Tab-separated table of C-alpha atoms (C1' of nucleotides) in Angstrom:
chain	number	residue	atom	x	y	z
X	18	MET	CA	110.495	105.353	73.978
X	19	ALA	CA	107.414	103.828	75.420
X	20	ASP	CA	104.111	104.580	73.856
X	21	THR	CA	101.138	103.048	75.495
X	22	GLY	CA	98.640	104.204	73.013
X	23	ALA	CA	97.653	107.168	75.094
X	24	PRO	CA	96.724	110.420	73.444
X	25	GLY	CA	99.332	112.858	74.660
X	26	GLY	CA	103.037	112.312	75.141
X	27	GLU	CA	103.335	113.186	78.830
X	28	THR	CA	101.246	110.195	79.823
X	29	LEU	CA	104.549	108.401	79.592
X	30	LEU	CA	105.870	110.124	82.667
X	31	PHE	CA	104.636	107.177	84.667
X	32	LEU	CA	107.296	105.049	82.999
X	33	THR	CA	110.326	106.988	84.173
X	34	ASP	CA	113.091	105.111	85.958
X	35	GLU	CA	112.253	106.956	89.145
X	36	GLN	CA	108.637	105.848	88.975
X	37	LEU	CA	109.700	102.302	88.324
X	38	ARG	CA	112.086	102.357	91.243
X	39	LYS	CA	109.315	103.568	93.508
X	40	GLY	CA	107.188	100.695	92.301
X	41	ILE	CA	109.954	98.222	93.023
X	42	GLU	CA	110.402	99.474	96.558
X	43	ALA	CA	106.663	99.579	97.107
X	44	MET	CA	106.525	95.886	96.246
X	45	PHE	CA	109.349	95.149	98.633
X	46	PHE	CA	107.917	97.013	101.605
X	47	ALA	CA	104.331	95.992	100.951
X	48	TYR	CA	105.204	92.320	100.749
X	49	ARG	CA	106.724	92.566	104.193
X	50	GLY	CA	103.509	93.998	105.550
X	51	PHE	CA	101.537	91.425	103.660
X	52	THR	CA	103.261	88.517	105.412
X	53	ALA	CA	103.753	90.094	108.829
X	54	ASP	CA	100.454	89.124	110.457
X	55	PRO	CA	100.346	85.474	109.400
X	56	ASP	CA	104.018	85.156	110.325
X	57	ARG	CA	103.197	86.065	113.902
X	58	ILE	CA	100.511	83.405	114.122
X	59	LEU	CA	102.709	80.814	112.453
X	60	ALA	CA	105.546	81.467	114.860
X	61	LYS	CA	103.303	80.462	117.778
X	62	HIS	CA	102.721	77.092	116.130
X	63	ASP	CA	106.369	76.639	115.135
X	64	TYR	CA	105.512	76.853	111.487
X	65	GLY	CA	106.838	79.072	108.723
X	66	ARG	CA	105.616	80.698	105.564
X	67	ALA	CA	106.054	77.477	103.645
X	68	HIS	CA	103.415	75.839	105.838
X	69	HIS	CA	101.084	78.738	105.292
X	70	ARG	CA	101.373	78.502	101.534
X	71	ALA	CA	100.670	74.768	101.551
X	72	ILE	CA	97.657	75.184	103.822
X	73	HIS	CA	96.315	78.013	101.727
X	74	PHE	CA	96.315	76.116	98.466
X	75	ILE	CA	95.074	72.847	99.939
X	76	ASN	CA	92.157	74.808	101.321
X	77	ARG	CA	91.540	76.480	98.001
X	78	GLU	CA	91.335	73.204	96.156
X	79	PRO	CA	90.770	70.255	98.475
X	80	GLY	CA	91.953	66.923	97.122
X	81	LEU	CA	94.665	68.334	94.898
X	82	THR	CA	97.678	66.112	94.358
X	83	VAL	CA	101.182	66.696	95.605
X	84	THR	CA	102.370	67.256	92.056
X	85	THR	CA	99.792	69.926	91.415
X	86	LEU	CA	100.677	71.659	94.639
X	87	ILE	CA	104.341	71.578	93.695
X	88	SER	CA	103.629	73.294	90.421
X	89	VAL	CA	101.446	75.946	92.038
X	90	LEU	CA	104.003	76.714	94.715
X	91	GLY	CA	106.959	76.517	92.367
X	92	VAL	CA	109.130	74.467	94.698
X	93	THR	CA	110.659	71.015	94.441
X	94	LYS	CA	108.831	68.031	95.808
X	95	GLN	CA	111.608	67.411	98.297
X	96	SER	CA	111.171	70.881	99.648
X	97	LEU	CA	107.419	70.579	99.850
X	98	ASN	CA	107.669	67.143	101.343
X	99	ARG	CA	109.334	68.269	104.522
X	100	VAL	CA	106.656	70.831	105.166
X	101	LEU	CA	103.846	68.470	104.257
X	102	ARG	CA	105.193	65.744	106.500
X	103	THR	CA	105.074	67.941	109.577
X	104	LEU	CA	101.561	69.103	108.743
X	105	ILE	CA	100.397	65.505	108.389
X	106	GLU	CA	102.147	64.424	111.579
X	107	ASP	CA	100.520	67.283	113.420
X	108	GLY	CA	97.124	66.281	112.121
X	109	LEU	CA	96.412	69.405	110.094
X	110	VAL	CA	96.526	67.752	106.691
X	111	GLU	CA	95.296	64.371	105.531
X	112	SER	CA	96.878	62.571	102.589
X	113	ARG	CA	94.738	59.984	100.794
X	114	VAL	CA	96.067	57.544	98.213
X	115	GLY	CA	94.505	58.087	94.785
X	116	LYS	CA	91.608	55.829	93.805
X	117	ARG	CA	92.387	55.610	90.108
X	118	ASP	CA	96.121	56.126	90.258
X	119	LYS	CA	97.597	54.769	93.471
X	120	ARG	CA	100.792	56.717	92.957
X	121	GLU	CA	98.992	59.954	93.626
X	122	ARG	CA	98.327	61.486	97.033
X	123	HIS	CA	95.311	63.727	97.425
X	124	LEU	CA	95.555	66.374	100.099
X	125	PHE	CA	92.849	67.639	102.440
X	126	LEU	CA	92.725	69.851	105.496
X	127	THR	CA	91.450	68.281	108.700
X	128	GLU	CA	89.217	70.191	111.095
X	129	ALA	CA	92.288	71.462	112.885
X	130	GLY	CA	93.870	72.396	109.568
X	131	GLU	CA	90.836	74.378	108.558
X	132	ALA	CA	90.868	76.179	111.880
X	133	LEU	CA	94.446	77.311	111.393
X	134	GLU	CA	93.698	78.236	107.804
X	135	ARG	CA	90.879	80.488	108.919
X	136	ALA	CA	93.055	82.174	111.522
X	137	LEU	CA	95.839	82.825	109.031
X	138	THR	CA	93.620	83.987	106.225
X	139	GLU	CA	91.568	86.212	108.432
X	140	ALA	CA	94.678	87.975	109.680
X	141	GLN	CA	95.881	88.520	106.156
X	142	ARG	CA	92.475	89.525	104.891
X	143	ALA	CA	92.090	92.086	107.632
X	144	ARG	CA	95.140	93.940	106.414
X	145	MET	CA	94.145	93.599	102.793
X	146	ARG	CA	90.658	94.821	103.619
X	147	ALA	CA	92.030	97.877	105.387
X	148	ALA	CA	94.295	98.643	102.457
X	149	TYR	CA	91.469	98.168	99.960
X	150	ARG	CA	89.157	100.370	101.930
X	151	ALA	CA	91.758	103.089	102.290
X	152	ALA	CA	92.572	103.058	98.588
X	153	GLY	CA	89.106	102.588	97.146
X	154	PRO	CA	87.641	100.367	94.425
X	155	GLN	CA	89.271	102.141	91.504
X	156	ALA	CA	92.702	101.777	93.033
X	157	VAL	CA	92.028	98.128	93.799
X	158	ALA	CA	91.214	97.440	90.183
X	159	GLY	CA	94.491	99.012	89.134
X	160	PHE	CA	96.379	97.140	91.815
X	161	ARG	CA	95.103	93.830	90.468
X	162	GLN	CA	95.805	94.778	86.866
X	163	VAL	CA	99.420	95.635	87.528
X	164	LEU	CA	100.030	92.541	89.641
X	165	GLU	CA	98.549	90.292	87.002
X	166	ALA	CA	100.728	91.863	84.351
X	167	MET	CA	103.757	91.234	86.516
X	168	MET	CA	103.233	87.476	86.925
X	169	ASP	CA	105.070	84.897	84.894
X	170	PRO	CA	102.608	83.486	82.356
X	171	ASN	CA	103.077	80.083	83.888
X	172	LEU	CA	102.074	81.279	87.311
X	173	ARG	CA	99.245	83.351	85.930
X	174	ARG	CA	97.673	80.100	84.824
X	175	HIS	CA	97.286	78.979	88.409
X	176	TYR	CA	96.001	82.349	89.426
X	177	GLN	CA	93.310	82.433	86.798
X	178	MET	CA	92.263	78.918	87.643
X	179	LEU	CA	90.438	80.456	90.554
X	180	LYS	CA	86.774	80.755	89.937
X	181	ASP	CA	86.586	84.403	89.138
X	182	ASP	CA	84.263	86.762	90.789
X	183	ALA	CA	83.870	89.418	88.163
P	1	MET	CA	79.904	91.114	90.198
P	2	ALA	CA	82.443	93.449	91.569
P	3	ASP	CA	81.350	96.860	90.833
P	4	THR	CA	84.345	99.023	91.050
P	5	GLY	CA	83.361	102.402	89.923
P	6	ALA	CA	79.776	102.562	91.079
P	7	PRO	CA	78.503	105.492	93.036
P	8	GLY	CA	76.035	103.843	95.390
P	9	GLY	CA	76.506	101.488	98.334
P	10	GLU	CA	77.275	98.354	96.336
P	11	THR	CA	80.744	99.757	95.878
P	12	LEU	CA	81.503	97.649	98.914
P	13	LEU	CA	81.376	94.530	96.805
P	14	PHE	CA	85.080	95.006	96.256
P	15	LEU	CA	85.555	94.065	99.904
P	16	THR	CA	84.099	90.577	99.713
P	17	ASP	CA	86.157	87.690	101.016
P	18	GLU	CA	86.502	86.343	97.488
P	19	GLN	CA	87.900	89.628	96.256
P	20	LEU	CA	90.304	89.765	99.146
P	21	ARG	CA	91.456	86.227	98.503
P	22	LYS	CA	92.139	87.087	94.891
P	23	GLY	CA	94.191	90.022	96.056
P	24	ILE	CA	96.170	87.810	98.401
P	25	GLU	CA	96.974	85.334	95.667
P	26	ALA	CA	97.798	88.112	93.241
P	27	MET	CA	100.408	89.351	95.706
P	28	PHE	CA	101.841	85.878	96.073
P	29	PHE	CA	102.157	85.142	92.372
P	30	ALA	CA	103.231	88.633	91.401
P	31	TYR	CA	105.991	88.689	93.961
P	32	ARG	CA	107.408	85.555	92.432
P	33	GLY	CA	107.476	87.203	89.029
P	34	PHE	CA	108.919	90.317	90.575
P	35	THR	CA	111.975	88.503	91.910
P	36	ALA	CA	112.440	85.969	89.122
P	37	ASP	CA	114.660	87.998	86.800
P	38	PRO	CA	117.119	89.325	89.375
P	39	ASP	CA	117.281	85.859	90.934
P	40	ARG	CA	118.591	84.449	87.673
P	41	ILE	CA	121.346	87.039	87.499
P	42	LEU	CA	122.231	86.604	91.158
P	43	ALA	CA	122.538	82.847	90.773
P	44	LYS	CA	125.294	83.318	88.208
P	45	HIS	CA	127.283	85.316	90.747
P	46	ASP	CA	126.520	82.929	93.615
P	47	TYR	CA	124.521	85.542	95.415
P	48	GLY	CA	121.000	85.513	96.767
P	49	ARG	CA	118.153	87.923	97.283
P	50	ALA	CA	119.723	89.175	100.477
P	51	HIS	CA	122.680	90.485	98.491
P	52	HIS	CA	120.373	92.160	96.036
P	53	ARG	CA	118.501	93.982	98.765
P	54	ALA	CA	121.705	95.236	100.355
P	55	ILE	CA	123.066	96.427	97.019
P	56	HIS	CA	119.822	98.127	96.153
P	57	PHE	CA	119.643	100.228	99.288
P	58	ILE	CA	123.334	101.061	99.388
P	59	ASN	CA	122.930	102.365	95.869
P	60	ARG	CA	119.877	104.347	96.815
P	61	GLU	CA	121.634	106.104	99.648
P	62	PRO	CA	125.418	105.883	99.373
P	63	GLY	CA	127.230	106.244	102.675
P	64	LEU	CA	124.443	104.939	104.845
P	65	THR	CA	125.498	103.169	108.019
P	66	VAL	CA	125.108	99.494	108.782
P	67	THR	CA	122.531	100.318	111.443
P	68	THR	CA	120.403	102.291	109.034
P	69	LEU	CA	120.539	99.520	106.500
P	70	ILE	CA	119.487	97.013	109.145
P	71	SER	CA	116.431	99.037	109.982
P	72	VAL	CA	115.462	99.467	106.338
P	73	LEU	CA	115.855	95.781	105.573
P	74	GLY	CA	114.279	94.639	108.806
P	75	VAL	CA	116.857	91.967	109.559
P	76	THR	CA	119.281	91.494	112.409
P	77	LYS	CA	122.748	92.906	112.163
P	78	GLN	CA	124.223	89.439	112.365
P	79	SER	CA	122.220	88.362	109.382
P	80	LEU	CA	123.158	91.401	107.357
P	81	ASN	CA	126.764	91.075	108.379
P	82	ARG	CA	127.330	87.777	106.649
P	83	VAL	CA	125.955	89.107	103.386
P	84	LEU	CA	127.864	92.360	103.681
P	85	ARG	CA	131.113	90.561	104.403
P	86	THR	CA	130.944	88.575	101.170
P	87	LEU	CA	130.110	91.701	99.189
P	88	ILE	CA	133.081	93.508	100.688
P	89	GLU	CA	135.419	90.560	100.135
P	90	ASP	CA	134.290	90.386	96.530
P	91	GLY	CA	134.968	94.063	96.058
P	92	LEU	CA	131.410	95.177	95.350
P	93	VAL	CA	130.952	97.197	98.497
P	94	GLU	CA	133.311	99.453	100.379
P	95	SER	CA	132.994	100.047	104.112
P	96	ARG	CA	134.512	103.232	105.499
P	97	VAL	CA	134.951	103.939	109.182
P	98	GLY	CA	132.946	106.969	110.288
P	99	LYS	CA	134.777	110.287	110.530
P	100	ARG	CA	132.876	111.638	113.487
P	101	ASP	CA	131.908	108.364	115.101
P	102	LYS	CA	134.477	105.680	114.532
P	103	ARG	CA	132.032	102.976	115.581
P	104	GLU	CA	130.022	103.539	112.451
P	105	ARG	CA	130.695	101.978	109.063
P	106	HIS	CA	129.513	103.871	106.014
P	107	LEU	CA	128.716	101.766	102.985
P	108	PHE	CA	129.362	102.529	99.322
P	109	LEU	CA	129.193	100.587	96.087
P	110	THR	CA	132.426	100.212	94.146
P	111	GLU	CA	132.491	100.422	90.364
P	112	ALA	CA	131.886	96.688	90.171
P	113	GLY	CA	129.072	96.988	92.696
P	114	GLU	CA	127.396	99.675	90.657
P	115	ALA	CA	127.681	97.544	87.553
P	116	LEU	CA	125.901	94.642	89.208
P	117	GLU	CA	123.326	96.991	90.659
P	118	ARG	CA	122.522	98.308	87.204
P	119	ALA	CA	122.176	94.816	85.792
P	120	LEU	CA	119.843	93.725	88.581
P	121	THR	CA	117.750	96.850	88.582
P	122	GLU	CA	117.434	96.944	84.846
P	123	ALA	CA	116.123	93.379	84.785
P	124	GLN	CA	113.590	94.190	87.446
P	125	ARG	CA	112.639	97.492	85.884
P	126	ALA	CA	112.053	95.866	82.522
P	127	ARG	CA	109.373	93.661	83.977
P	128	MET	CA	107.858	96.479	85.965
P	129	ARG	CA	107.881	98.682	82.897
P	130	ALA	CA	106.077	96.053	80.860
P	131	ALA	CA	103.480	95.612	83.578
P	132	TYR	CA	103.003	99.360	83.933
P	133	ARG	CA	102.644	99.802	80.220
P	134	ALA	CA	100.148	96.973	79.957
P	135	ALA	CA	98.050	98.301	82.805
P	136	GLY	CA	98.245	102.032	82.130
P	137	PRO	CA	98.845	105.094	84.309
P	138	GLN	CA	95.548	104.960	86.138
P	139	ALA	CA	96.091	101.379	87.187
P	140	VAL	CA	99.625	102.202	88.269
P	141	ALA	CA	98.370	104.930	90.549
P	142	GLY	CA	95.969	102.475	92.153
P	143	PHE	CA	98.664	99.856	92.446
P	144	ARG	CA	100.862	102.225	94.394
P	145	GLN	CA	98.024	103.397	96.616
P	146	VAL	CA	97.084	99.892	97.684
P	147	LEU	CA	100.683	98.843	98.281
P	148	GLU	CA	101.344	101.893	100.390
P	149	ALA	CA	98.259	101.214	102.459
P	150	MET	CA	99.460	97.666	103.035
P	151	MET	CA	102.858	98.590	104.494
P	152	ASP	CA	103.591	98.624	108.188
P	153	PRO	CA	103.786	102.262	109.251
P	154	ASN	CA	107.352	101.698	110.338
P	155	LEU	CA	108.382	100.492	106.933
P	156	ARG	CA	106.392	103.175	105.198
P	157	ARG	CA	108.749	105.654	106.817
P	158	HIS	CA	111.673	104.277	104.865
P	159	TYR	CA	109.630	104.202	101.714
P	160	GLN	CA	108.584	107.799	101.970
P	161	MET	CA	112.103	108.857	102.738
P	162	LEU	CA	112.755	108.504	99.044
P	163	LYS	CA	112.802	111.758	97.187
P	164	ASP	CA	109.429	111.691	95.550
P	165	ASP	CA	108.994	112.097	91.889
P	166	ALA	CA	105.479	113.323	91.485
N	2	DT	C1'	106.894	39.940	81.347
N	3	DT	C1'	110.210	43.309	81.329
N	4	DT	C1'	111.469	47.976	80.844
N	5	DT	C1'	110.545	52.761	81.173
N	6	DT	C1'	108.254	56.608	83.249
N	7	DA	C1'	105.893	59.180	86.921
N	8	DG	C1'	104.676	60.085	91.834
N	9	DG	C1'	106.466	60.370	96.008
N	10	DG	C1'	109.896	59.833	100.229
N	11	DC	C1'	114.429	60.226	102.629
N	12	DA	C1'	119.247	62.117	103.276
N	13	DG	C1'	122.222	65.753	103.084
N	14	DC	C1'	123.846	70.473	101.490
N	15	DC	C1'	123.487	75.695	101.276
N	16	DT	C1'	121.530	80.263	102.033
N	17	DT	C1'	119.826	83.335	105.113
N	18	DG	C1'	117.184	84.087	108.855
N	19	DT	C1'	117.751	83.850	114.227
N	20	DT	C1'	120.074	84.539	119.432
N	21	DG	C1'	124.122	84.809	122.261
N	22	DA	C1'	128.592	86.428	123.558
N	23	DC	C1'	132.442	89.567	122.499
N	24	DT	C1'	135.246	93.991	121.059
N	25	DT	C1'	135.722	98.727	120.181
N	26	DT	C1'	134.234	103.326	120.568
N	27	DC	C1'	131.771	106.999	122.492
N	28	DC	C1'	129.782	109.680	126.064
N	29	DA	C1'	128.285	110.957	130.614
N	30	DA	C1'	128.775	110.780	135.763
N	31	DG	C1'	131.579	110.659	139.419
C	3	DC	C1'	140.558	111.563	134.457
C	4	DT	C1'	138.528	107.415	134.767
C	5	DT	C1'	134.969	104.443	134.785
C	6	DG	C1'	130.697	102.374	133.458
C	7	DG	C1'	127.124	101.920	130.374
C	8	DA	C1'	125.214	102.191	125.719
C	9	DA	C1'	125.812	101.746	120.790
C	10	DA	C1'	128.036	99.832	116.523
C	11	DG	C1'	129.812	96.025	114.598
C	12	DT	C1'	131.972	91.085	114.399
C	13	DC	C1'	132.143	86.050	115.223
C	14	DA	C1'	129.859	81.521	116.447
C	15	DA	C1'	126.337	78.404	116.372
C	16	DC	C1'	121.618	77.042	115.355
C	17	DA	C1'	116.966	76.636	112.572
C	18	DA	C1'	113.931	76.984	108.494
C	19	DG	C1'	113.275	76.024	104.063
C	20	DG	C1'	115.145	76.239	99.604
C	21	DC	C1'	118.050	72.754	96.568
C	22	DT	C1'	120.154	68.090	94.197
C	23	DG	C1'	120.789	63.228	94.434
C	24	DC	C1'	119.261	58.666	95.199
C	25	DC	C1'	115.710	55.269	96.025
C	26	DC	C1'	111.101	52.785	96.103
C	27	DT	C1'	106.540	51.727	94.209
C	28	DA	C1'	102.886	51.910	90.835
C	29	DA	C1'	101.506	52.450	86.216
C	30	DA	C1'	102.153	52.267	81.360
C	31	DA	C1'	104.553	50.762	77.284
C	32	DA	C1'	107.355	47.553	74.695
DNA sequence: TTTTTAGGGCAGCCTTGTTGACTTTCCAAG
DNA sequence: CTTGGAAAGTCAACAAGGCTGCCCTAAAAA
């Protein structure tokens, strides 16, 4: 059935149902590990993963609007709003009314927000770094390739918007 | 910049903070793609991801006990119970009292349960297959290596319990 | 100016996580 | 044998974070 363009025929063994099932479970278990460390930090502050995601992307692109953030996160504005409200109340995020278009709100991390961001990211990076180091650069390249191929095209847009490093 | 396959010392460039951040976001966006297709099917049946996970692991290891399933899924028994109850009521899962130990409940998929399992898994496999094919066998090997290195050791146990295919 | 459209906020619902308290069964110690 | 604790599972109630619906304000179009 599947022909990748490889020379032989047995290259296709990596597409068996068993192999695919292993991949599916690997994603499941790895994602749990991936979120475990930040989750512990968040719990201390009475926040959840939703707060983490908001903080992460506001840090990545300071001044982005609520609408943009909604589309990156793939949630409804009502859902995001609850999270955002608590972050603003707690003084981690600042929301400034747009200069040109006063309907827009531009989001920024405060000092305190940046501090939490660093703590969360560093915890997550530490695990990622360990995994990268254990697997090696070749494996990391493959890891990224497969993940990118797995994204919805719409989401991939946001991903590639990052200034690339290659 | 990132120099993946180099021999020297600059191989470490794949461990920069930028690279790690890209990896983190790749996980985030890819996981969304990973769950998107099953989620659509589940919505039609008024189920959620929790039901999918239960069905998946009951299928993988028919007859497993509630306690085992709890430890694989990493949720509390109360949380699992609600999900399991609806699946049993709807006739997708059968719960048999243990022969030796009557406290235990052994879980099995019914015909209908297996049918839904196939639909869900096939949707998820299709995406995984496409990603694998696009990335190639080498990349897939790397993908798996990094994911495995990212798991909590405790979870890795359950992952490795699978009969391996290599 | 008036109407339509877009950004954003609030209220309330549902799923699925949590802890707490309870029942049944098993096993081990007296 | 019985009794007391541990283990498996169920029921109740609560919290986080998704969702839809409805509303207000600002901008843009008619």
